Amino acid sequence: MTPDVAALQRRARKLLPRDVYDYYAGGSGRERTRRANEKAWQQVWLAPRVLRDVSAIDTTARLLGTEFATPLGVAPTGFHGLAHPEGEVATAAGAARAGALFVLSIRSTRRIEDVADAVAAEGGTWWFQVYLMRDRELTAGLVRRAAAAGAAALVLTADTPVVGRKRRNSADGVVSEEAFLANLGPLEDLGAAEQAADLTFADIGWLREAGGGLPVVVKGVLRGDDAAACRAAGASAVVVSLGGPAAGQGGEVYADGGIRSGGDALAALALGAGAVFLGRPVLWALACGGADGVRALLAGLTDDLSHALALAGAPSLAGAAGTAWSGAAGRLPR
């Protein structure tokens, strides 16, 4: 059965304290982008191919040389311990059981090494997301720990040099100092762990060096020229929202933002994404069912994607490319 993400969110809202729910659910500013993301995928129309053998559908995806059972991955989101006592350990285990990639946020409430152990126990793969902090050595230390624990790549979040202002609850008053410092240890100045506003393209190379040569994926890219600059600076892939113009610049491209169904995932794949990442839906699943809830969500959405691929005449992810166009129904591509 196709997971009903909206129903899952309603269940999570009843289970979570209001301030925690608002922290997870809220977006920056007036939340225009958050609302638009979910609607945008529905504006992508598909031109299904016919007379293709779709008796067997293969959802295998290859990201940076590693195969996954599904192109649906878990995006980095912070402070999972607010949603479930096992926090990121449960999320990571659930993702691995579903054959999905897990990206651990630098703002984790569980130790990097504990999360790594949970993924390894399930035979999975994980990447480590990085905010470049004001104290670069704090960042470098966490990156070295992640590399030593088995992270396969680093994900640099590039679109948050400062934290966006929110009308709903921010982390202040919701995230305890203990949770914030779970991987940092005691700090004389908490400001040292805030995001650095002087982030530049040169930091892609710095991060790769700090990680001992691990590939760097840059998250939050929307412009084609920025995507090209990221790759010129050494990025192995970029994550864009809504299959924006950053796609088509060469190299691997992934998508995130507003993915709520297998059909949404297919729209992203049809526009050229090699994988898609889910954020809030995973938090709702974690709150409602822990590791098993996360596994069920990802497995269900992968099954939904498989069904959508069959209807699109695409027996594999490669077959989805080129089946999409944006515009009114009835305006078929030639």
XYZ file of C-alpha atoms in Angstrom:
334
model
C 0.000 0.000 0.000
C 1.268 3.473 -0.884
C 2.277 5.360 2.280
C 0.032 8.311 3.069
C 2.602 10.877 4.132
C -0.053 13.452 5.023
C -1.749 10.989 7.374
C 1.636 10.088 8.848
C 2.288 13.761 9.514
C -1.072 14.117 11.265
C -0.243 11.151 13.492
C 3.158 12.584 14.316
C 1.604 15.937 15.168
C -0.543 14.250 17.809
C 2.423 12.371 19.264
C 5.018 15.147 19.375
C 5.060 18.123 21.749
C 3.782 21.172 19.904
C 7.095 23.014 19.993
C 8.929 19.983 18.578
C 6.370 19.513 15.818
C 6.583 23.194 14.878
C 10.391 23.015 14.863
C 10.315 20.113 12.391
C 7.378 21.315 10.291
C 8.202 24.991 10.053
C 10.076 26.677 7.228
C 11.984 29.924 7.014
C 10.285 33.271 6.516
C 6.703 32.990 5.304
C 7.257 29.328 4.361
C 6.501 30.015 0.686
C 9.217 27.669 -0.525
C 8.132 24.859 1.791
C 4.587 25.034 0.437
C 5.686 25.434 -3.171
C 8.019 22.446 -3.079
C 5.216 19.950 -2.601
C 3.093 21.491 -5.351
C 5.891 21.816 -7.890
C 6.289 18.088 -8.543
C 2.621 17.893 -9.507
C 3.291 20.374 -12.313
C 5.657 17.937 -14.026
C 3.874 15.923 -16.706
C 5.096 12.609 -18.053
C 4.971 11.177 -21.558
C 4.959 7.406 -20.895
C 6.719 5.121 -23.322
C 4.651 2.254 -24.742
C 5.394 -1.331 -25.788
C 8.225 -1.667 -23.271
C 8.586 -4.822 -21.210
C 7.826 -3.751 -17.640
C 7.194 -7.216 -16.215
C 10.186 -6.675 -13.928
C 11.066 -3.256 -12.517
C 14.556 -2.497 -11.234
C 14.789 0.427 -8.778
C 18.523 0.001 -8.207
C 20.386 3.305 -8.056
C 24.126 3.972 -8.147
C 25.383 6.976 -6.198
C 29.097 7.807 -6.289
C 29.842 4.243 -7.294
C 27.747 2.511 -4.613
C 24.575 0.571 -5.447
C 21.382 1.037 -3.447
C 18.106 -0.847 -3.673
C 16.252 2.427 -4.061
C 16.938 5.962 -5.314
C 15.078 7.285 -2.265
C 17.518 8.447 0.390
C 17.220 10.064 3.810
C 18.141 13.749 3.727
C 20.116 15.246 6.615
C 17.843 16.722 9.275
C 18.826 17.683 12.795
C 18.055 16.491 16.298
C 16.176 13.213 15.711
C 16.247 12.599 19.452
C 13.331 15.028 19.720
C 11.197 12.583 17.730
C 12.300 9.242 19.169
C 14.464 8.099 22.096
C 16.892 6.258 19.781
C 17.190 9.286 17.519
C 19.490 8.996 14.517
C 20.450 5.420 15.438
C 16.867 4.337 14.709
C 16.602 6.419 11.543
C 19.868 5.056 10.188
C 18.924 1.451 10.948
C 15.546 1.841 9.262
C 17.088 3.368 6.153
C 19.690 0.624 5.890
C 17.043 -2.083 6.241
C 15.216 -0.532 3.276
C 18.410 -0.517 1.204
C 18.465 3.289 1.233
C 21.258 5.796 1.725
C 21.271 7.622 5.066
C 22.801 11.095 5.408
C 23.674 11.939 9.001
C 23.347 15.572 10.027
C 26.201 17.270 11.831
C 23.457 18.335 14.275
C 22.896 14.757 15.435
C 21.685 13.917 18.939
C 23.542 10.595 18.843
C 27.271 10.051 18.592
C 28.626 9.678 15.071
C 30.207 6.343 15.956
C 26.935 4.914 17.341
C 25.079 5.819 14.162
C 27.853 4.329 12.050
C 27.594 1.080 14.011
C 23.831 0.952 13.439
C 24.282 1.318 9.674
C 27.090 -1.234 9.549
C 24.983 -3.765 11.466
C 22.395 -3.611 8.677
C 24.953 -3.632 5.851
C 24.129 -0.085 4.803
C 25.980 3.028 3.624
C 25.938 6.512 5.079
C 27.185 9.979 4.266
C 27.948 12.819 6.675
C 26.397 16.267 6.262
C 28.501 19.279 7.190
C 27.768 22.845 8.177
C 31.023 24.741 8.087
C 31.202 26.162 11.599
C 32.794 29.401 12.716
C 35.540 27.400 14.391
C 36.929 25.463 11.426
C 38.782 23.032 13.678
C 35.470 21.966 15.241
C 34.251 21.111 11.755
C 37.472 19.341 10.803
C 37.396 17.259 13.972
C 33.877 15.999 13.300
C 34.726 15.296 9.662
C 37.759 13.247 10.687
C 35.611 11.269 13.118
C 32.991 10.614 10.436
C 35.644 9.453 7.982
C 37.186 7.153 10.576
C 33.734 5.729 11.393
C 33.085 4.812 7.772
C 31.239 7.697 6.111
C 31.385 7.207 2.345
C 30.996 10.893 1.403
C 30.590 14.376 2.850
C 27.581 16.589 2.113
C 28.287 20.305 2.393
C 25.168 22.383 2.981
C 25.816 25.538 0.997
C 22.555 27.472 1.250
C 22.553 28.234 4.987
C 25.411 30.639 5.787
C 23.067 31.959 8.465
C 20.023 30.266 9.960
C 16.802 31.443 8.342
C 14.372 33.310 10.562
C 11.250 31.331 11.382
C 7.780 32.407 12.387
C 7.316 29.064 14.063
C 9.646 27.635 16.699
C 13.383 27.732 16.042
C 15.845 25.474 17.823
C 16.025 27.965 20.696
C 14.180 26.514 23.661
C 13.501 23.210 21.841
C 16.985 21.740 21.508
C 18.806 21.329 24.817
C 22.454 22.260 25.202
C 23.200 18.592 25.875
C 21.616 17.566 22.552
C 23.383 20.362 20.668
C 26.745 19.286 22.076
C 26.225 15.529 21.628
C 29.165 15.286 19.225
C 31.001 18.470 20.122
C 31.610 18.099 23.829
C 31.761 21.068 26.201
C 32.363 24.448 24.549
C 33.252 27.712 26.220
C 31.514 29.603 23.420
C 28.501 27.975 21.730
C 28.811 30.577 18.982
C 31.892 28.744 17.728
C 29.580 25.946 16.532
C 27.253 28.224 14.581
C 27.344 28.268 10.787
C 30.158 30.233 9.174
C 28.990 33.091 6.965
C 32.275 33.231 5.047
C 31.757 29.930 3.196
C 33.140 29.954 -0.394
C 33.765 27.525 -3.258
C 37.316 27.084 -1.959
C 35.899 25.302 1.082
C 34.889 22.354 -1.105
C 38.569 21.488 -1.512
C 39.245 22.262 2.159
C 36.484 19.857 3.208
C 37.683 17.116 0.873
C 41.174 17.422 2.356
C 39.822 17.411 5.921
C 37.952 14.207 5.109
C 41.014 12.445 3.810
C 39.875 12.598 0.193
C 36.240 11.588 0.654
C 34.008 12.840 -2.178
C 32.101 16.056 -1.450
C 28.459 16.573 -2.430
C 27.171 20.153 -2.309
C 23.591 20.531 -1.095
C 21.311 23.506 -1.723
C 22.360 24.416 -5.269
C 19.724 26.053 -7.493
C 21.688 27.832 -10.223
C 23.390 26.218 -13.175
C 26.428 28.475 -12.893
C 26.790 27.614 -9.203
C 26.592 23.898 -10.015
C 29.348 24.294 -12.597
C 31.463 26.263 -10.121
C 30.968 23.584 -7.462
C 32.192 20.897 -9.831
C 35.126 23.030 -10.941
C 36.057 23.368 -7.264
C 36.048 19.600 -6.812
C 32.475 18.606 -5.919
C 31.518 15.091 -6.998
C 27.768 15.823 -7.100
C 25.176 18.476 -6.271
C 21.745 18.338 -4.657
C 19.169 20.666 -6.193
C 15.539 21.393 -5.427
C 12.797 20.671 -7.958
C 15.178 19.569 -10.732
C 16.268 23.131 -11.280
C 18.657 24.490 -13.907
C 21.631 23.065 -12.028
C 20.767 19.787 -13.726
C 22.411 19.144 -17.056
C 25.782 20.629 -16.068
C 27.538 17.248 -15.992
C 28.265 14.980 -13.028
C 25.764 13.443 -10.656
C 22.673 15.447 -9.698
C 20.249 14.594 -6.916
C 17.002 16.301 -5.884
C 15.292 17.089 -2.606
C 12.411 19.167 -1.310
C 8.734 18.242 -1.284
C 9.019 14.565 -2.297
C 5.927 12.877 -0.867
C 5.169 9.942 -3.195
C 6.618 7.568 -5.738
C 5.107 9.784 -8.420
C 7.026 12.776 -7.074
C 10.213 10.731 -7.111
C 9.545 9.671 -10.701
C 9.072 13.317 -11.717
C 12.499 14.140 -10.285
C 14.118 11.150 -11.988
C 12.435 12.039 -15.274
C 13.928 15.526 -15.039
C 17.396 14.051 -14.700
C 17.983 13.413 -10.991
C 19.920 10.291 -10.115
C 18.354 10.064 -6.658
C 15.933 11.925 -4.400
C 16.091 12.686 -0.693
C 13.302 12.898 1.873
C 13.442 15.004 5.005
C 10.262 15.676 6.985
C 8.419 12.464 5.977
C 11.240 10.458 7.574
C 10.884 12.438 10.798
C 7.157 11.704 10.867
C 7.852 8.004 10.303
C 10.487 8.021 13.042
C 8.109 9.666 15.510
C 5.345 7.185 14.729
C 7.286 3.958 14.469
C 11.001 4.267 15.127
C 13.345 2.281 12.893
C 10.541 0.058 11.602
C 8.496 3.120 10.730
C 11.367 4.562 8.692
C 11.915 1.243 6.917
C 8.202 0.918 6.120
C 8.029 4.449 4.713
C 11.011 4.000 2.412
C 9.965 0.512 1.318
C 6.419 1.682 0.630
C 7.523 4.708 -1.385
C 9.957 2.540 -3.344
C 7.092 0.175 -4.184
C 5.015 3.195 -5.228
C 7.871 4.340 -7.450
C 8.122 0.871 -8.991
C 4.441 1.020 -9.915
C 4.863 4.503 -11.393
C 7.875 3.361 -13.432
C 5.824 0.525 -14.911
C 3.070 2.931 -15.935
C 5.710 5.199 -17.489
C 7.100 2.343 -19.574
C 10.418 2.458 -17.713
C 11.758 -0.903 -16.497
C 14.619 0.851 -14.694
C 15.601 4.306 -13.474
C 17.498 4.950 -16.694
C 14.267 4.527 -18.617
C 12.650 7.393 -16.713
C 15.003 10.012 -18.156
C 13.445 12.079 -20.906
C 9.843 11.228 -20.080
C 9.062 14.544 -18.390
C 8.162 18.019 -19.468
C 6.661 20.964 -17.634
C 3.488 22.575 -18.866
C -0.192 21.974 -19.415
C -1.527 18.482 -20.047
C -1.929 17.713 -23.702
C 1.216 19.494 -24.878
C 3.188 16.371 -25.672
C 6.893 16.537 -26.548
C 7.741 15.666 -30.123
